[in-house]
Amino acid sequence: MKVVLVGSGNVATHLALALHAIGNTIAQVWSRNQSHASKLADKVNAKAISNLSEADLSADFCVVSIKDDAVGEVAELLRGFKGIVVHTSGSVDIAVFAGVFERYGVLYPLQTFSIDKPVDFSNIPMCIEASDADTLNAVGQFANKLSTNVREISSEKRRVLHLAAVFACNFTNYLYTLSNDLLNENDLDFNIIRPLILETAAKVQEAYPKDVQTGPAIRNDEQTLNKHKAMLTAQPELLAIYQTLSDSIKKTKK
Amino acid sequence: MKVVLVGSGNVATHLALALHAIGNTIAQVWSRNQSHASKLADKVNAKAISNLSEADLSADFCVVSIKDDAVGEVAELLRGFKGIVVHTSGSVDIAVFAGVFERYGVLYPLQTFSIDKPVDFSNIPMCIEASDADTLNAVGQFANKLSTNVREISSEKRRVLHLAAVFACNFTNYLYTLSNDLLNENDLDFNIIRPLILETAAKVQEAYPKDVQTGPAIRNDEQTLNKHKAMLTAQPELLAIYQTLSDSIKKTKK
């Protein structure tokens, strides 16, 4: 397949590398910033462009992987694209492309990407959606070459999925940060807590999180909860997070 | 070593299994509830007792692995124990044993345990502390047979560690639960988000969480934040958690 890639961020980069690795031709990489486009284009043997008027409208796929609020505006600049246009966003409705392209869809990889960490796509859930049955079929085949875990998900459900991912990934990572800060302030190394973090995630690969909740809040261990709150009095923001989450956990008690 | 085990919960169970597996003799298992004591005792070839007056005071180690607020009271009932008494709690000061025993300490495994999931102790950070240098040495040797990751940690730092663990493990697992609830309410399967959860934890095994934070809050993507908040209006508790954590993440923006 001949692919035009619009974007050069975390998702765009890893998708480009994976699509290139399985034999697709990345014809062009666009980024508003020419040096970003060049950096990624060089890795996948593509041409870097920074003006969408240069986009090759005859490619098979155009993958739009940019900030959510820019998708609509960029689509207008790609008007006339003859192949299938997909975006990769969790929370942008497929309707953003309606009336702009004939064949379009969504290819949302439900995973967290960082520029420097290699990604194995084979098990990543690829949530797909398309303008029509034929296009859905084509997007499905395209996604299937990347992952064995392809699912048709409507825009409405994809929005829920994205929100659930914010809780399970973004907020979780932030709690790791708060934990790291607490350790650093007390000359303790983050290394000491890394095995716990990994096991916490590993546990729910088989079990449901509700069934493996541990800690003072679920035990209603007021003595420990009070000790912890006393330790956080000088950090009102941390204290508020501790209180909010502990109170909420207590309510789930079976 | 001959060990008396006081407790039959998650930590007590996994410690007993691990201590037994590496060749220690678990002489007795105590639990207030005789059937709990018997269930664990059977697994490690020990005698179940439900009255601490029956405890074998001549054993080498007594491992007290019970609810935090019961440690002091149970210690009184073990007065006269000739070997080394350790508790396994994250937030109970070593001083709880002062004046009760001659040789005592702490053996805190920094990990999350569930009854049914087998545990590999070899990499679990074992935080130790003791009444004196000789006892520290003995507790260290005892811990070293379980794990290659043994560290001397004061009661004060252990308290911080425990608090950091609440953020990194207990609160994190609760966010998985909220995520699972959101999915279920919309007929989506928790399976779809499991790879994301695992990768989120895997990412910070090498990196620091602050350097790999993703999501709408860190990007200051107000459009997506507002969409998410609109989706949560019927769930004020979830909305409060979303708001509290997102606001806090925004403040960390570099």
Tab-separated table of C-alpha atoms in Angstrom, chain A residues 10 67-69 91-93 110-114 117-119 123-125 127 149 151 153 156-183 186-217 219 221 223-224 227-228 231-232 237-238 240-249 251-252, chain B residues 10 67-69 91-93 110-114 117-119 123-125 127 149 151 153 156-183 186-217 219 221 223-224 227-228 231-232 237-238 240-249 251-252:
chain	number	residue	atom	x	y	z
A	10	ASN	CA	4.178	9.802	19.084
A	67	LYS	CA	-3.960	16.915	17.587
A	68	ASP	CA	-7.719	16.314	17.888
A	69	ASP	CA	-8.766	19.892	17.302
A	91	SER	CA	-12.263	11.203	20.714
A	92	VAL	CA	-12.844	12.682	17.231
A	93	ASP	CA	-16.093	11.531	15.625
A	110	LEU	CA	-5.565	1.859	22.000
A	111	GLN	CA	-2.105	2.150	23.459
A	112	THR	CA	0.246	4.712	25.015
A	113	PHE	CA	3.200	5.701	22.874
A	114	SER	CA	6.439	7.446	23.724
A	117	LYS	CA	10.217	3.303	23.303
A	118	PRO	CA	9.826	0.667	20.557
A	119	VAL	CA	6.280	-0.624	20.160
A	123	ASN	CA	-1.341	-7.197	20.317
A	124	ILE	CA	-2.545	-3.581	20.351
A	125	PRO	CA	-6.323	-3.252	20.068
A	127	CYS	CA	-10.401	0.181	16.876
A	149	ASN	CA	-6.549	-7.503	17.744
A	151	ARG	CA	-12.269	-4.456	16.512
A	153	ILE	CA	-15.970	0.285	17.396
A	156	GLU	CA	-19.695	6.816	20.463
A	157	LYS	CA	-18.047	3.763	22.031
A	158	ARG	CA	-14.606	4.954	20.993
A	159	ARG	CA	-15.210	8.132	22.987
A	160	VAL	CA	-15.984	6.018	26.077
A	161	LEU	CA	-12.913	3.910	25.421
A	162	HIS	CA	-10.769	7.011	25.245
A	163	LEU	CA	-12.184	8.308	28.514
A	164	ALA	CA	-11.618	4.902	30.149
A	165	ALA	CA	-8.045	5.018	28.840
A	166	VAL	CA	-7.483	8.392	30.508
A	167	PHE	CA	-8.362	6.792	33.849
A	168	ALA	CA	-6.406	3.583	33.251
A	169	CYS	CA	-3.320	5.130	31.686
A	170	ASN	CA	-2.929	8.911	31.984
A	171	PHE	CA	-4.186	9.227	35.550
A	172	THR	CA	-2.376	6.071	36.568
A	173	ASN	CA	0.897	7.388	35.209
A	174	TYR	CA	0.303	10.604	37.115
A	175	LEU	CA	-0.121	8.632	40.340
A	176	TYR	CA	3.257	7.038	39.581
A	177	THR	CA	4.645	10.581	39.350
A	178	LEU	CA	3.160	11.574	42.708
A	179	SER	CA	4.609	8.414	44.198
A	180	ASN	CA	8.007	9.190	42.689
A	181	ASP	CA	7.872	12.740	44.088
A	182	LEU	CA	7.080	11.448	47.578
A	183	LEU	CA	10.016	9.046	47.398
A	186	ASN	CA	12.596	11.496	51.286
A	187	ASP	CA	15.777	10.334	49.521
A	188	LEU	CA	14.196	7.088	48.407
A	189	ASP	CA	14.765	5.765	44.915
A	190	PHE	CA	11.913	5.164	42.434
A	191	ASN	CA	13.515	1.770	41.716
A	192	ILE	CA	12.193	0.450	44.993
A	193	ILE	CA	8.598	0.840	43.834
A	194	ARG	CA	8.948	-0.299	40.203
A	195	PRO	CA	8.263	-4.002	40.914
A	196	LEU	CA	5.057	-3.028	42.738
A	197	ILE	CA	3.877	-0.934	39.803
A	198	LEU	CA	4.461	-3.780	37.364
A	199	GLU	CA	2.748	-6.365	39.566
A	200	THR	CA	-0.273	-4.092	40.094
A	201	ALA	CA	-0.800	-4.008	36.328
A	202	ALA	CA	0.044	-7.706	35.894
A	203	LYS	CA	-2.554	-8.712	38.489
A	204	VAL	CA	-5.463	-7.324	36.478
A	205	GLN	CA	-4.425	-9.077	33.279
A	206	GLU	CA	-6.310	-12.105	34.575
A	207	ALA	CA	-8.382	-10.737	37.445
A	208	TYR	CA	-10.807	-7.825	37.606
A	209	PRO	CA	-9.459	-4.839	39.559
A	210	LYS	CA	-12.466	-4.746	41.882
A	211	ASP	CA	-11.588	-8.251	43.091
A	212	VAL	CA	-7.949	-7.462	43.894
A	213	GLN	CA	-8.229	-4.040	45.543
A	214	THR	CA	-5.905	-3.777	48.535
A	215	GLY	CA	-4.797	-0.965	50.849
A	216	PRO	CA	-6.049	0.922	53.894
A	217	ALA	CA	-9.173	2.450	52.275
A	219	ARG	CA	-9.950	-2.310	54.643
A	221	ASP	CA	-8.237	0.984	58.269
A	223	GLN	CA	-5.681	4.416	61.781
A	224	THR	CA	-3.480	4.134	58.678
A	227	LYS	CA	-1.482	8.604	59.619
A	228	HIS	CA	-1.217	9.110	55.868
A	231	MET	CA	1.909	13.055	56.575
A	232	LEU	CA	0.349	15.087	53.748
A	237	GLU	CA	-2.973	19.070	46.626
A	238	LEU	CA	-1.691	15.575	47.400
A	240	ALA	CA	-6.970	16.321	48.337
A	241	ILE	CA	-6.157	13.514	45.897
A	242	TYR	CA	-5.564	11.093	48.782
A	243	GLN	CA	-8.866	12.048	50.388
A	244	THR	CA	-10.913	11.993	47.168
A	245	LEU	CA	-9.675	8.575	46.069
A	246	SER	CA	-9.787	7.001	49.542
A	247	ASP	CA	-13.356	8.185	50.136
A	248	SER	CA	-14.403	6.808	46.789
A	249	ILE	CA	-12.705	3.439	47.436
A	251	LYS	CA	-17.831	3.468	49.109
A	252	THR	CA	-17.084	0.488	46.860
B	10	ASN	CA	-2.606	-12.285	51.890
B	67	LYS	CA	-3.795	-5.820	60.606
B	68	ASP	CA	-1.706	-2.803	61.622
B	69	ASP	CA	-3.788	-1.847	64.624
B	91	SER	CA	3.239	1.744	58.520
B	92	VAL	CA	3.786	0.295	62.005
B	93	ASP	CA	6.858	1.686	63.771
B	110	LEU	CA	6.933	-4.009	49.188
B	111	GLN	CA	4.486	-5.806	46.939
B	112	THR	CA	0.764	-6.332	46.459
B	113	PHE	CA	-0.514	-9.812	47.255
B	114	SER	CA	-3.731	-11.568	46.389
B	117	LYS	CA	-2.056	-15.364	42.578
B	118	PRO	CA	1.324	-17.092	43.004
B	119	VAL	CA	4.141	-14.730	43.970
B	123	ASN	CA	12.765	-9.622	43.073
B	124	ILE	CA	10.466	-8.143	45.742
B	125	PRO	CA	12.088	-5.319	47.718
B	127	CYS	CA	12.608	-3.577	53.663
B	149	ASN	CA	16.488	-7.153	46.808
B	151	ARG	CA	17.251	-3.008	51.874
B	153	ILE	CA	14.880	1.094	55.701
B	156	GLU	CA	10.233	6.780	59.137
B	157	LYS	CA	11.197	6.024	55.534
B	158	ARG	CA	9.105	2.876	55.516
B	159	ARG	CA	6.076	5.010	56.350
B	160	VAL	CA	6.803	7.180	53.308
B	161	LEU	CA	7.309	4.095	51.191
B	162	HIS	CA	3.965	2.751	52.297
B	163	LEU	CA	2.248	6.014	51.459
B	164	ALA	CA	3.967	6.088	48.057
B	165	ALA	CA	2.770	2.514	47.523
B	166	VAL	CA	-0.829	3.563	48.213
B	167	PHE	CA	-0.552	6.050	45.340
B	168	ALA	CA	1.295	3.703	42.980
B	169	CYS	CA	-0.691	0.554	43.695
B	170	ASN	CA	-3.960	0.962	45.634
B	171	PHE	CA	-5.099	4.162	43.922
B	172	THR	CA	-3.883	2.910	40.567
B	173	ASN	CA	-5.866	-0.291	40.922
B	174	TYR	CA	-8.900	1.789	41.829
B	175	LEU	CA	-8.521	3.790	38.622
B	176	TYR	CA	-8.509	0.469	36.764
B	177	THR	CA	-11.831	-0.271	38.497
B	178	LEU	CA	-13.320	3.065	37.441
B	179	SER	CA	-12.127	2.393	33.911
B	180	ASN	CA	-13.669	-1.076	33.993
B	181	ASP	CA	-16.985	0.379	35.256
B	182	LEU	CA	-17.061	2.927	32.428
B	183	LEU	CA	-16.462	0.184	29.881
B	186	ASN	CA	-21.200	0.870	27.662
B	187	ASP	CA	-21.020	-2.849	26.823
B	188	LEU	CA	-17.291	-2.748	26.271
B	189	ASP	CA	-15.054	-5.503	27.593
B	190	PHE	CA	-12.246	-4.853	30.096
B	191	ASN	CA	-10.025	-7.007	27.859
B	192	ILE	CA	-9.743	-4.180	25.385
B	193	ILE	CA	-7.894	-2.011	27.899
B	194	ARG	CA	-5.662	-4.635	29.525
B	195	PRO	CA	-2.742	-4.204	27.072
B	196	LEU	CA	-2.785	-0.446	27.761
B	197	ILE	CA	-2.641	-1.006	31.519
B	198	LEU	CA	0.317	-3.344	31.199
B	199	GLU	CA	2.225	-1.037	28.852
B	200	THR	CA	1.619	1.977	31.129
B	201	ALA	CA	3.372	0.117	33.953
B	202	ALA	CA	6.050	-1.329	31.656
B	203	LYS	CA	6.977	2.141	30.365
B	204	VAL	CA	8.065	3.390	33.786
B	205	GLN	CA	10.287	0.388	34.456
B	206	GLU	CA	12.995	2.222	32.530
B	207	ALA	CA	11.692	5.780	32.271
B	208	TYR	CA	10.467	8.179	34.942
B	209	PRO	CA	6.688	8.733	34.864
B	210	LYS	CA	7.043	12.501	34.606
B	211	ASP	CA	8.873	12.051	31.300
B	212	VAL	CA	6.236	9.807	29.712
B	213	GLN	CA	3.006	11.503	30.785
B	214	THR	CA	0.480	11.545	27.938
B	215	GLY	CA	-3.203	12.474	27.607
B	216	PRO	CA	-5.365	15.574	27.233
B	217	ALA	CA	-4.441	17.233	30.552
B	219	ARG	CA	-1.340	18.612	26.374
B	221	ASP	CA	-6.222	19.932	25.214
B	223	GLN	CA	-11.563	20.544	23.846
B	224	THR	CA	-11.069	16.903	24.856
B	227	LYS	CA	-15.878	16.533	26.097
B	228	HIS	CA	-14.839	14.119	28.837
B	231	MET	CA	-19.667	12.659	29.464
B	232	LEU	CA	-19.354	12.450	33.255
B	237	GLU	CA	-17.971	11.300	41.883
B	238	LEU	CA	-16.147	10.267	38.705
B	240	ALA	CA	-14.693	15.079	40.722
B	241	ILE	CA	-11.846	12.576	40.328
B	242	TYR	CA	-11.426	13.511	36.664
B	243	GLN	CA	-11.318	17.202	37.531
B	244	THR	CA	-8.977	16.850	40.524
B	245	LEU	CA	-6.425	14.736	38.681
B	246	SER	CA	-6.584	16.702	35.418
B	247	ASP	CA	-6.104	20.020	37.224
B	248	SER	CA	-3.141	18.610	39.085
B	249	ILE	CA	-1.561	17.205	35.906
B	251	LYS	CA	0.088	22.240	36.927
B	252	THR	CA	3.017	19.875	36.337
